[in-house]
Short mmCIF file of C-alpha atoms in Angstrom, two decimals:
data_model
loop_
_atom_site.label_atom_id
_atom_site.label_comp_id
_atom_site.label_asym_id
_atom_site.label_seq_id
_atom_site.Cartn_x
_atom_site.Cartn_y
_atom_site.Cartn_z
CA MET A 209 60.87 116.23 124.61
CA GLN A 210 60.30 115.46 120.92
CA GLN A 211 61.98 117.95 119.43
CA ALA A 212 65.19 116.06 118.70
CA LEU A 213 63.03 114.05 115.68
CA SER A 214 60.85 117.08 115.03
CA TYR A 215 63.27 118.75 112.20
CA THR A 216 66.78 117.71 110.82
CA ASN A 217 68.32 120.21 108.70
CA TRP A 218 67.79 123.99 109.57
CA PRO A 219 68.52 126.17 106.64
CA PRO A 220 70.22 129.31 108.15
CA THR A 221 69.32 132.80 107.52
CA THR A 222 71.92 135.13 108.04
CA THR A 223 70.51 137.48 110.63
CA SER A 224 67.85 135.20 112.41
CA SER A 225 70.29 132.00 112.37
CA VAL A 226 72.83 133.76 114.95
CA VAL A 227 70.10 134.74 117.42
CA GLU A 228 68.93 131.07 117.30
CA VAL A 229 72.08 129.22 118.35
CA PRO A 230 71.61 129.67 122.38
CA LYS A 231 67.79 128.69 121.70
CA LEU A 232 68.93 125.92 119.43
CA VAL A 233 71.12 124.52 121.95
CA ALA A 234 69.26 124.76 124.57
CA GLU A 235 66.01 123.32 122.93
CA ASN A 236 67.19 120.35 121.34
CA ALA A 237 68.60 117.22 122.76
CA VAL A 238 71.37 116.52 120.37
CA VAL A 239 72.62 119.60 117.70
CA VAL A 240 75.40 119.03 115.36
CA PHE A 241 77.14 122.37 114.04
CA ALA A 242 79.11 121.38 110.95
CA ARG A 243 80.69 123.25 107.24
CA SER A 244 77.93 122.63 104.63
CA GLY A 245 78.94 119.51 102.69
CA CYS A 246 81.44 118.43 105.59
CA CYS A 247 81.69 114.81 105.48
CA MET A 248 82.88 114.32 109.13
CA CYS A 249 79.63 115.82 110.01
CA HIS A 250 78.00 112.86 107.83
CA VAL A 251 79.87 110.21 109.79
CA VAL A 252 78.83 112.06 112.97
CA LYS A 253 74.77 111.72 111.83
CA LEU A 254 75.29 108.34 110.96
CA LEU A 255 76.52 107.08 114.34
CA LEU A 256 73.86 108.94 115.89
CA HIS A 257 71.05 107.78 113.47
CA GLY A 258 72.62 103.95 114.74
CA HIS A 259 71.60 104.97 117.96
CA GLY A 260 68.15 105.73 116.73
CA VAL A 261 68.79 109.76 117.34
CA ASN A 262 68.09 112.53 114.71
CA PRO A 263 70.00 115.24 115.36
CA THR A 264 69.25 118.52 114.88
CA ILE A 265 72.16 119.73 111.86
CA PHE A 266 72.94 123.23 111.85
CA ASP A 267 74.88 124.38 108.57
CA VAL A 268 77.56 126.72 109.29
CA ASP A 269 78.96 128.65 105.92
CA GLU A 270 81.27 131.36 105.35
CA GLN A 271 78.76 134.26 106.30
CA ASN A 272 78.02 132.76 109.40
CA GLU A 273 80.74 130.87 110.65
CA ALA A 274 82.11 133.96 112.80
CA THR A 275 79.29 134.75 114.56
CA VAL A 276 78.36 131.28 115.23
CA THR A 277 81.77 130.68 116.43
CA GLY A 278 81.26 133.54 118.97
CA GLU A 279 78.09 132.45 119.97
CA LEU A 280 79.09 128.88 120.80
CA SER A 281 82.22 129.98 122.40
CA LYS A 282 79.75 132.20 124.58
CA ILE A 283 77.78 128.80 125.50
CA ILE A 284 81.08 126.90 126.22
CA GLY A 285 81.87 129.39 128.43
CA THR A 286 85.44 129.99 127.16
CA GLY A 287 85.12 133.81 126.93
CA GLU A 288 84.90 135.80 123.67
CA ALA A 289 88.14 135.94 121.79
CA ASN A 290 90.04 133.10 123.20
CA THR A 291 90.93 131.54 119.79
CA SER A 292 92.56 128.00 121.60
CA CYS A 293 89.03 127.49 122.83
CA MET A 294 86.93 127.89 119.78
CA PRO A 295 84.76 124.97 118.93
CA GLN A 296 85.92 122.75 115.98
CA PHE A 297 83.72 121.65 113.43
CA PRO A 298 81.78 119.40 113.61
CA ALA A 299 80.62 120.37 117.12
CA VAL A 300 78.15 118.10 119.01
CA PHE A 301 76.02 119.78 121.81
CA VAL A 302 74.00 117.12 123.83
CA GLY A 303 71.59 118.26 126.46
CA GLY A 304 72.59 121.83 126.04
CA LYS A 305 76.13 121.28 126.45
CA LEU A 306 79.48 120.54 124.54
CA PHE A 307 79.88 117.26 124.03
CA GLY A 308 82.96 117.41 121.74
CA GLY A 309 83.91 116.56 117.77
CA LEU A 310 83.88 113.44 116.06
CA GLU A 311 86.62 111.98 118.11
CA GLU A 312 84.78 112.21 121.31
CA ILE A 313 81.66 110.86 119.98
CA MET A 314 83.68 107.95 118.30
CA ALA A 315 85.31 107.25 121.96
CA ALA A 316 82.22 107.39 123.67
CA HIS A 317 80.60 104.87 121.26
CA ILE A 318 83.10 102.45 121.77
CA SER A 319 83.52 102.56 125.48
CA GLY A 320 79.64 102.37 125.69
CA GLU A 321 79.18 106.00 127.29
CA LEU A 322 77.32 107.57 124.39
CA VAL A 323 74.23 105.80 125.14
CA PRO A 324 73.67 106.84 128.75
CA VAL A 325 74.56 110.27 127.74
CA LEU A 326 72.02 110.01 125.16
CA ARG A 327 69.23 109.09 127.58
CA LYS A 328 70.14 111.31 130.17
CA ALA A 329 69.35 113.89 127.74
CA ARG A 330 66.16 112.60 126.60
CA ALA A 331 67.40 111.97 122.92
CA LEU A 332 66.67 108.13 123.53
CA TRP A 333 63.76 106.45 124.80
CA LEU A 334 64.38 103.34 125.56
CA MET B 165 142.53 63.53 112.51
CA ASN B 166 145.03 64.97 114.88
CA SER B 167 144.43 68.36 116.78
CA THR B 168 146.90 69.66 115.04
CA SER B 169 145.13 69.46 112.03
CA THR B 170 142.00 71.13 113.64
CA GLN B 171 144.05 74.05 114.60
CA PHE B 172 142.68 75.73 111.44
CA VAL B 173 141.15 78.37 113.93
CA PRO B 174 141.08 81.63 111.77
CA SER B 175 143.14 84.03 113.37
CA ARG B 176 140.64 87.11 112.70
CA ARG B 177 138.75 84.74 115.33
CA MET B 178 139.26 86.88 118.18
CA GLY B 179 142.54 85.97 118.33
CA LEU B 180 141.79 83.59 121.29
CA CYS B 181 143.41 80.43 119.38
CA GLU B 182 146.44 81.90 118.05
CA PRO B 183 149.51 80.14 120.14
CA MET B 184 147.42 76.84 120.75
CA PRO B 185 148.33 75.76 124.36
CA GLN B 186 149.68 72.60 124.63
CA VAL B 187 147.17 70.19 123.78
CA GLY B 188 146.67 68.79 127.29
CA MET B 189 144.63 71.75 127.85
CA TRP B 190 142.93 71.47 124.33
CA ASN B 191 139.67 70.52 125.66
CA ASP B 192 139.44 73.08 128.12
CA TYR B 193 139.99 75.57 126.18
CA LYS B 194 137.74 74.71 123.55
CA GLU B 195 134.73 74.23 126.35
CA ASN B 196 135.78 77.76 127.48
CA ASN B 197 135.59 79.21 123.79
CA CYS B 198 132.30 77.27 123.12
CA LEU B 199 130.88 79.36 126.13
CA HIS B 200 132.19 82.67 125.10
CA THR B 201 131.41 82.94 121.42
CA SER B 202 128.34 84.60 119.93
CA LEU B 203 128.19 85.56 116.10
CA PRO B 204 130.82 83.13 114.32
CA VAL B 205 128.81 80.40 115.87
CA LEU B 206 129.24 78.53 112.30
CA GLU B 207 133.12 78.38 112.13
CA VAL B 208 133.16 77.59 116.22
CA ASP B 209 131.01 74.87 115.35
CA SER B 210 132.29 73.21 112.42
CA ARG B 211 135.58 73.13 114.41
CA PHE B 212 133.89 71.85 117.39
CA ASP B 213 131.43 69.46 115.90
CA ASN B 214 134.71 67.57 114.19
CA GLN B 215 136.48 67.80 117.39
CA SER B 216 133.48 66.40 119.51
CA GLU B 217 132.72 63.66 117.13
CA ASP B 218 136.35 62.76 117.04
CA THR B 219 135.89 62.49 120.76
CA SER B 220 132.72 61.00 121.12
CA HIS B 221 133.46 58.35 118.71
CA GLY B 222 136.37 58.02 120.97
CA THR B 223 138.68 57.36 117.53
CA VAL B 224 142.42 58.26 118.19
CA GLY B 225 142.02 61.82 116.77
CA PRO B 226 144.38 63.45 119.33
CA SER B 227 145.21 59.91 120.43
CA ASN B 228 149.27 60.58 120.19
CA LYS B 229 148.74 63.95 121.96
CA TYR B 230 146.58 62.08 124.56
CA ASP B 231 149.47 59.90 125.45
CA GLN B 232 150.13 61.46 128.53
CA GLU B 233 146.33 61.27 129.62
CA ASP B 234 146.43 57.49 129.74
CA SER B 235 148.12 57.75 132.72
CA LYS B 236 145.65 59.97 134.33
CA PRO B 237 142.65 58.46 136.27
CA VAL B 238 139.82 57.37 133.80
CA ASP B 239 137.08 59.34 135.64
CA LYS B 240 138.86 62.53 134.42
CA VAL B 241 138.85 61.58 130.87
CA MET B 242 135.25 60.59 131.04
CA ARG B 243 134.43 64.05 132.49
CA ARG B 244 135.92 65.74 130.11
CA LEU B 245 134.29 63.53 127.70
CA ALA B 246 131.09 64.96 129.07
CA GLN B 247 132.38 68.23 128.95
CA ASN B 248 132.91 67.89 125.48
CA ARG B 249 129.23 66.43 124.60
CA GLU B 250 127.68 69.37 126.52
CA ALA B 251 129.97 71.94 124.79
CA ALA B 252 128.90 70.34 121.31
CA ARG B 253 125.34 70.40 122.47
CA LYS B 254 125.09 73.89 123.21
CA CYS B 255 126.96 74.76 120.19
CA ARG B 256 124.64 72.81 118.05
CA LEU B 257 121.58 74.92 119.83
CA ARG B 258 123.23 77.97 118.81
CA LYS B 259 123.87 76.89 115.41
CA LYS B 260 120.05 76.07 114.96
CA ALA B 261 119.26 79.68 116.38
CA TYR B 262 121.74 81.13 114.12
CA VAL B 263 120.27 79.76 111.33
CA GLN B 264 116.51 80.19 112.16
CA GLN B 265 117.75 84.18 112.50
CA LEU B 266 119.28 83.79 108.94
CA GLU B 267 115.84 82.44 107.62
CA ASN B 268 114.09 85.45 109.22
CA SER B 269 116.57 87.40 107.92
CA LYS B 270 116.21 85.99 104.40
CA LEU B 271 112.73 86.95 104.52
CA ARG B 272 112.88 90.49 105.76
CA LEU B 273 115.21 90.83 102.64
CA MET B 274 113.03 89.44 100.16
CA GLN B 275 110.47 91.84 101.50
CA LEU B 276 112.78 94.64 100.98
CA GLU B 277 113.63 93.67 97.75
CA GLN B 278 109.88 93.56 96.71
CA GLU B 279 109.35 96.89 98.15
CA LEU B 280 112.19 98.52 96.35
CA GLU B 281 110.85 97.11 93.15
CA ARG B 282 107.88 98.67 93.99
CA ALA B 283 109.22 101.91 94.45
CA ARG B 284 111.10 101.81 90.91
CA HIS B 285 108.15 100.82 89.01
CA GLN B 286 106.15 103.50 90.93
CA GLY B 287 109.12 106.07 90.30
CA SER B 288 108.98 105.57 86.44
CA TYR B 289 104.87 106.27 86.22
CA ILE B 290 105.68 109.79 87.22
CA GLY B 291 106.47 112.06 84.21
CA GLY B 292 103.42 111.19 82.00
CA GLY B 293 100.97 113.87 81.62
CA LEU B 294 100.65 116.92 83.93
CA ASP B 295 104.07 117.66 85.59
CA THR B 296 103.34 118.35 88.97
CA GLY B 297 106.05 116.32 90.64
CA GLN B 298 103.80 114.88 92.95
CA LEU B 299 101.78 112.49 90.68
CA GLY B 300 101.37 109.01 91.87
CA TYR B 301 103.42 107.95 94.76
CA SER B 302 106.04 110.08 95.18
CA GLY B 303 107.75 108.48 98.20
CA THR B 304 111.11 108.82 97.14
CA THR B 305 111.01 112.63 96.44
CA ASN B 306 109.31 113.66 99.47
CA PRO B 307 111.12 113.95 102.80
CA GLY B 308 108.27 113.59 105.06
CA ILE B 309 107.30 110.43 103.20
CA ALA B 310 111.23 109.34 102.96
CA THR B 311 111.55 109.37 106.98
CA PHE B 312 108.28 107.53 107.31
CA GLU B 313 109.28 104.44 105.45
CA MET B 314 112.81 104.46 107.56
CA GLU B 315 110.57 104.85 110.61
CA TYR B 316 108.25 102.53 109.92
CA GLY B 317 111.22 99.93 108.62
CA HIS B 318 112.30 100.28 112.45
CA TRP B 319 108.81 100.13 113.85
CA VAL B 320 108.47 96.42 111.82
CA GLU B 321 111.92 95.40 113.37
CA GLU B 322 111.07 96.74 117.16
CA GLN B 323 107.65 95.34 117.03
CA ASN B 324 109.13 91.66 116.06
CA LYS B 325 111.43 92.04 118.90
CA LYS B 326 108.67 92.98 121.36
CA ILE B 327 106.66 90.13 120.29
CA ALA B 328 109.42 87.72 120.99
CA ASP B 329 109.50 89.76 124.53
CA LEU B 330 106.07 88.94 125.03
CA ARG B 331 106.10 85.44 124.25
CA ASN B 332 108.86 84.76 126.39
CA ALA B 333 106.97 86.62 129.12
CA LEU B 334 103.69 84.70 129.08
CA TYR B 335 105.57 81.47 129.12
CA SER B 336 107.71 82.19 131.78
CA ASP B 337 106.93 82.37 135.32
CA ILE B 338 106.52 86.32 135.69
CA GLY B 339 103.99 87.69 137.69
CA ASP B 340 101.45 90.12 136.50
CA VAL B 341 103.31 93.34 137.06
CA GLU B 342 105.72 92.46 135.21
CA LEU B 343 103.70 90.86 132.43
CA GLY B 344 101.64 94.37 132.71
CA MET B 345 105.14 96.33 131.42
CA PHE B 346 105.38 94.22 128.22
CA VAL B 347 101.70 94.85 127.89
CA ASP B 348 101.93 98.58 128.04
CA GLY B 349 104.88 98.82 125.68
CA GLY B 350 103.36 96.44 122.83
CA MET B 351 100.33 98.92 123.54
CA ARG B 352 102.30 102.15 123.40
CA HIS B 353 104.08 100.83 120.05
CA TYR B 354 100.90 100.52 118.47
CA PHE B 355 100.03 104.15 119.35
CA ASP B 356 103.60 105.29 118.29
CA LEU B 357 102.58 103.97 114.90
CA PHE B 358 99.60 105.98 114.87
CA ALA B 359 101.39 109.07 115.56
CA MET B 360 104.02 108.34 112.68
CA LYS B 361 100.83 107.53 110.40
CA ALA B 362 99.49 110.86 111.29
CA THR B 363 102.42 112.80 110.29
CA ALA B 364 103.06 111.07 107.16
CA ALA B 365 99.36 111.81 106.39
CA ARG B 366 100.24 115.69 106.53
CA ALA B 367 102.96 114.70 104.08
CA ASP B 368 101.09 113.03 101.74
CA VAL B 369 98.08 111.10 102.38
CA PHE B 370 97.53 109.41 98.97
CA TYR B 371 100.42 107.72 100.21
CA LEU B 372 99.49 106.29 103.02
CA MET B 373 96.28 105.53 101.82
CA SER B 374 97.57 103.64 99.02
CA GLY B 375 99.31 101.00 101.43
CA THR B 376 102.61 100.84 99.36
CA TRP B 377 104.63 101.26 102.61
CA LYS B 378 102.78 97.95 103.87
CA THR B 379 103.43 94.60 102.49
CA SER B 380 100.75 93.20 99.98
CA ALA B 381 98.72 90.96 102.11
CA GLU B 382 98.40 93.39 104.58
CA HIS B 383 97.16 95.76 102.19
CA PHE B 384 94.88 93.86 100.93
CA LEU B 385 93.26 93.04 104.25
CA SER B 386 93.29 96.78 105.31
CA TRP B 387 90.84 99.38 105.96
CA ILE B 388 91.70 103.16 105.69
CA GLY B 389 95.11 102.67 105.97
CA GLY B 390 95.24 99.92 108.91
CA PHE B 391 93.64 96.73 110.34
CA ARG B 392 89.95 96.82 110.70
CA PRO B 393 89.04 96.92 114.40
CA SER B 394 86.14 94.59 114.06
CA GLU B 395 87.95 92.10 112.22
CA LEU B 396 90.66 92.45 114.86
CA LEU B 397 88.41 91.62 117.71
CA LYS B 398 87.25 88.42 115.50
CA VAL B 399 91.16 87.26 115.37
CA LEU B 400 91.86 87.70 119.06
CA MET B 401 88.77 86.36 120.56
CA PRO B 402 89.39 82.73 120.40
CA HIS B 403 92.69 83.31 122.18
CA LEU B 404 91.51 85.11 125.05
CA GLU B 405 89.31 82.54 126.26
CA PRO B 406 88.30 81.27 128.93
CA LEU B 407 85.90 84.10 128.97
CA THR B 408 83.02 84.55 131.09
CA GLU B 409 79.73 85.11 129.71
CA GLN B 410 79.83 88.43 130.82
CA ARG B 411 83.06 89.48 129.05
CA ARG B 412 82.13 87.46 125.95
CA LEU B 413 79.07 89.58 125.44
CA GLU B 414 81.03 92.56 125.90
CA LEU B 415 83.56 91.76 123.80
CA SER B 416 81.05 90.87 121.13
CA ASN B 417 79.18 94.27 121.70
CA LEU B 418 82.21 95.96 121.32
CA ARG B 419 82.57 94.11 118.01
CA GLN B 420 79.19 95.15 116.82
CA SER B 421 80.25 99.06 117.94
CA CYS B 422 83.17 98.84 115.83
CA GLN B 423 81.34 97.89 112.51
CA GLN B 424 79.05 100.58 112.90
CA ALA B 425 81.82 103.21 113.43
CA GLU B 426 83.77 101.17 110.64
CA ASP B 427 80.45 101.53 108.61
CA ALA B 428 79.85 105.27 109.17
CA LEU B 429 83.65 106.23 108.48
CA SER B 430 83.51 104.33 105.36
CA GLN B 431 80.47 106.30 104.27
CA GLY B 432 81.61 109.21 104.95
CA LEU B 433 84.78 108.57 103.05
CA GLU B 434 82.39 107.79 100.07
CA LYS B 435 80.67 110.88 100.45
CA LEU B 436 84.15 112.56 100.25
CA HIS B 437 84.85 110.53 97.12
CA GLN B 438 81.82 112.19 95.36
CA ILE B 439 82.38 115.48 96.66
CA LEU B 440 85.74 115.48 95.28
CA SER B 441 84.82 114.19 92.09
CA GLU B 442 82.02 116.56 91.69
CA THR B 443 84.65 119.48 92.79
CA VAL B 444 87.05 118.54 90.04
CA ALA B 445 84.61 117.70 87.31
CA ASP B 446 82.76 121.10 88.23
CA GLY B 447 82.60 123.82 85.46
CA GLN B 448 83.40 123.39 81.91
CA LEU B 449 85.68 120.42 81.28
CA GLY B 450 87.74 121.06 78.09
CA GLU B 451 88.45 124.69 78.05
CA GLY B 452 92.08 124.37 79.62
CA ASN B 453 91.40 126.53 83.04
CA TYR B 454 90.98 124.61 85.73
CA LEU B 455 92.36 126.06 88.47
CA PRO B 456 89.34 127.30 90.53
CA GLN B 457 88.36 123.62 90.70
CA ILE B 458 91.89 122.38 91.91
CA SER B 459 91.80 124.90 94.46
CA ALA B 460 88.58 123.92 95.60
CA ALA B 461 89.50 120.05 95.57
CA MET B 462 92.74 120.91 97.62
CA GLU B 463 90.08 121.84 100.55
CA LYS B 464 88.13 118.67 100.34
CA LEU B 465 91.58 116.47 100.20
CA GLU B 466 92.20 118.31 104.03
CA ASP B 467 89.40 115.94 105.11
CA MET B 468 91.07 112.83 103.83
CA VAL B 469 93.88 113.46 106.32
CA ARG B 470 91.38 113.55 108.93
CA PHE B 471 89.74 110.65 107.97
CA VAL B 472 93.06 108.60 107.98
CA GLY B 473 93.24 110.39 111.60
CA GLN B 474 89.74 109.17 112.62
CA ALA B 475 90.54 105.62 111.43
CA ASP B 476 93.66 105.16 113.60
CA TYR B 477 91.79 106.97 116.69
CA LEU B 478 89.09 104.10 116.28
CA ARG B 479 91.97 101.76 116.27
CA GLN B 480 93.26 103.08 119.11
CA GLU B 481 90.29 103.19 121.01
CA THR B 482 89.29 99.84 120.36
CA LEU B 483 92.65 98.38 121.56
CA LEU B 484 92.04 100.24 125.00
CA GLN B 485 88.77 99.27 125.15
CA ILE B 486 89.37 95.87 125.02
CA SER B 487 92.04 96.05 127.47
CA ARG B 488 89.81 97.82 129.82
CA ASN B 489 87.88 94.54 130.41
CA LEU B 490 90.33 91.86 130.65
CA THR B 491 93.14 90.64 132.83
CA THR B 492 96.79 91.48 132.32
CA ARG B 493 97.71 88.00 131.02
CA GLN B 494 94.46 88.25 128.61
CA THR B 495 95.49 91.25 127.15
CA ALA B 496 98.89 90.20 126.77
CA ARG B 497 97.60 86.60 124.64
CA GLY B 498 95.72 89.16 123.07
CA LEU B 499 98.63 91.12 121.94
CA LEU B 500 100.80 88.18 120.93
CA ALA B 501 97.99 87.07 119.02
CA LEU B 502 97.84 90.19 117.13
CA GLY B 503 101.35 90.63 116.61
CA GLU B 504 101.59 87.04 115.30
CA TYR B 505 98.82 87.71 113.05
CA PHE B 506 100.63 90.59 111.30
CA GLN B 507 103.82 88.86 111.16
CA ARG B 508 102.12 86.20 109.20
CA LEU B 509 100.77 88.47 106.85
CA ARG B 510 104.04 89.79 106.19
CA ALA B 511 105.36 86.28 105.46
CA LEU B 512 102.71 85.32 103.54
CA SER B 513 103.27 88.47 101.16
CA SER B 514 107.11 87.53 100.96
CA LEU B 515 106.25 84.28 100.10
CA TRP B 516 103.77 85.16 97.30
CA ALA B 517 106.42 87.39 96.16
CA SER B 518 109.10 84.77 95.62
CA ARG B 519 106.80 82.06 94.28
CA PRO B 520 108.25 80.73 91.17
CA ARG B 521 106.45 82.17 88.23
CA GLY B 522 104.65 79.52 85.67
CA SER B 523 106.41 79.42 82.29
CA ALA B 524 104.90 81.91 80.05
#
């Protein structure tokens, strides 16, 4: 599964992007959904790069935000209009499941749990 | 120096000694007083020092009053002399503790004066140029910040107490369970600080990042509003010995993970810096209409609040991870080392601020 390294940024087009969301999450080991120009996303990217992972980044902007959020909520399985469980950006998906935001990545990085998770999702080789 | 002259006991002193009993009971009375006094140690002490010096020299101080004593058995006199010495010794120890406390208070006072000076200076910078009222560090006008400053002052005092308690606990015989309570309390105290900072960041993140609420040395060595976790580990590790090879490796890996996380956050902050600058400078400069740019920049500043939060979260996770891999006793030593490290930095700041300036 080499998709994790095959592309980095996915410039979204307004219609096809939403349809692609579930596919993106299912087919890539690590996907990061973040608002354009978000500095937190930059931090997540750097941390993942440090582990040798090149995540797929999905740019969320004003036009697609609502629909993307809806799609992600479906994937997470919280049902549709449950605003309290709406994903916060940046949102990191590993192995098709929501891993969390920057905090979860940071905590896992410090506790050493991140590497096994990445390995299991085939994002790492070693 | 007879005992009547030493009855200068200020009557405001608890009124214990106002009507002096007959001098035969003088020594017993003094002993009781010595054991029950707390604050006015100095007065008690000077009084008793005089007295004990008198008695230990065996001078005739109260001799004429002690005529009746000569007829009593010698061993009673000896016993009283011994009690005097003991009481005097205890008083001297208390005096020493009190003086130590005074010196600590003096340092604290210097710190406070320094902060006051700083706050005054910053207050005088507001008002030049754009009149937003929030220019510079408006700590004194922002209630959220005023609250934080007060709470932080309390936090530091509480921290000093906790460190002293932890030190006593470590060097006493208490078991691991009890020691664990001190350790938990110590950790939670740091987490309390992080919560306080999160609230303050929402009130004024610039203020928090400016570090004016910390002492100068602490601020100089800080990273995104607090200690740098990897540096923390470097300070702590020697005090956690003896460590097994495995533990040492784990801690070394932790230090590396911290450095990676710190670098990522630092670079993210750099990017925010760039974006902020670009946002503010966007469009035509010099035309006098910049509301759109300022509004856009406001959104970027929200990210700043998140950065401070992330840095504190990293600190919290590091502390937790350290404690996960160590024994209670080791964690206690680590917390003590950490606490004292910051105490020393605060003391350094005070000393530096009060050093005699060279002649102009």
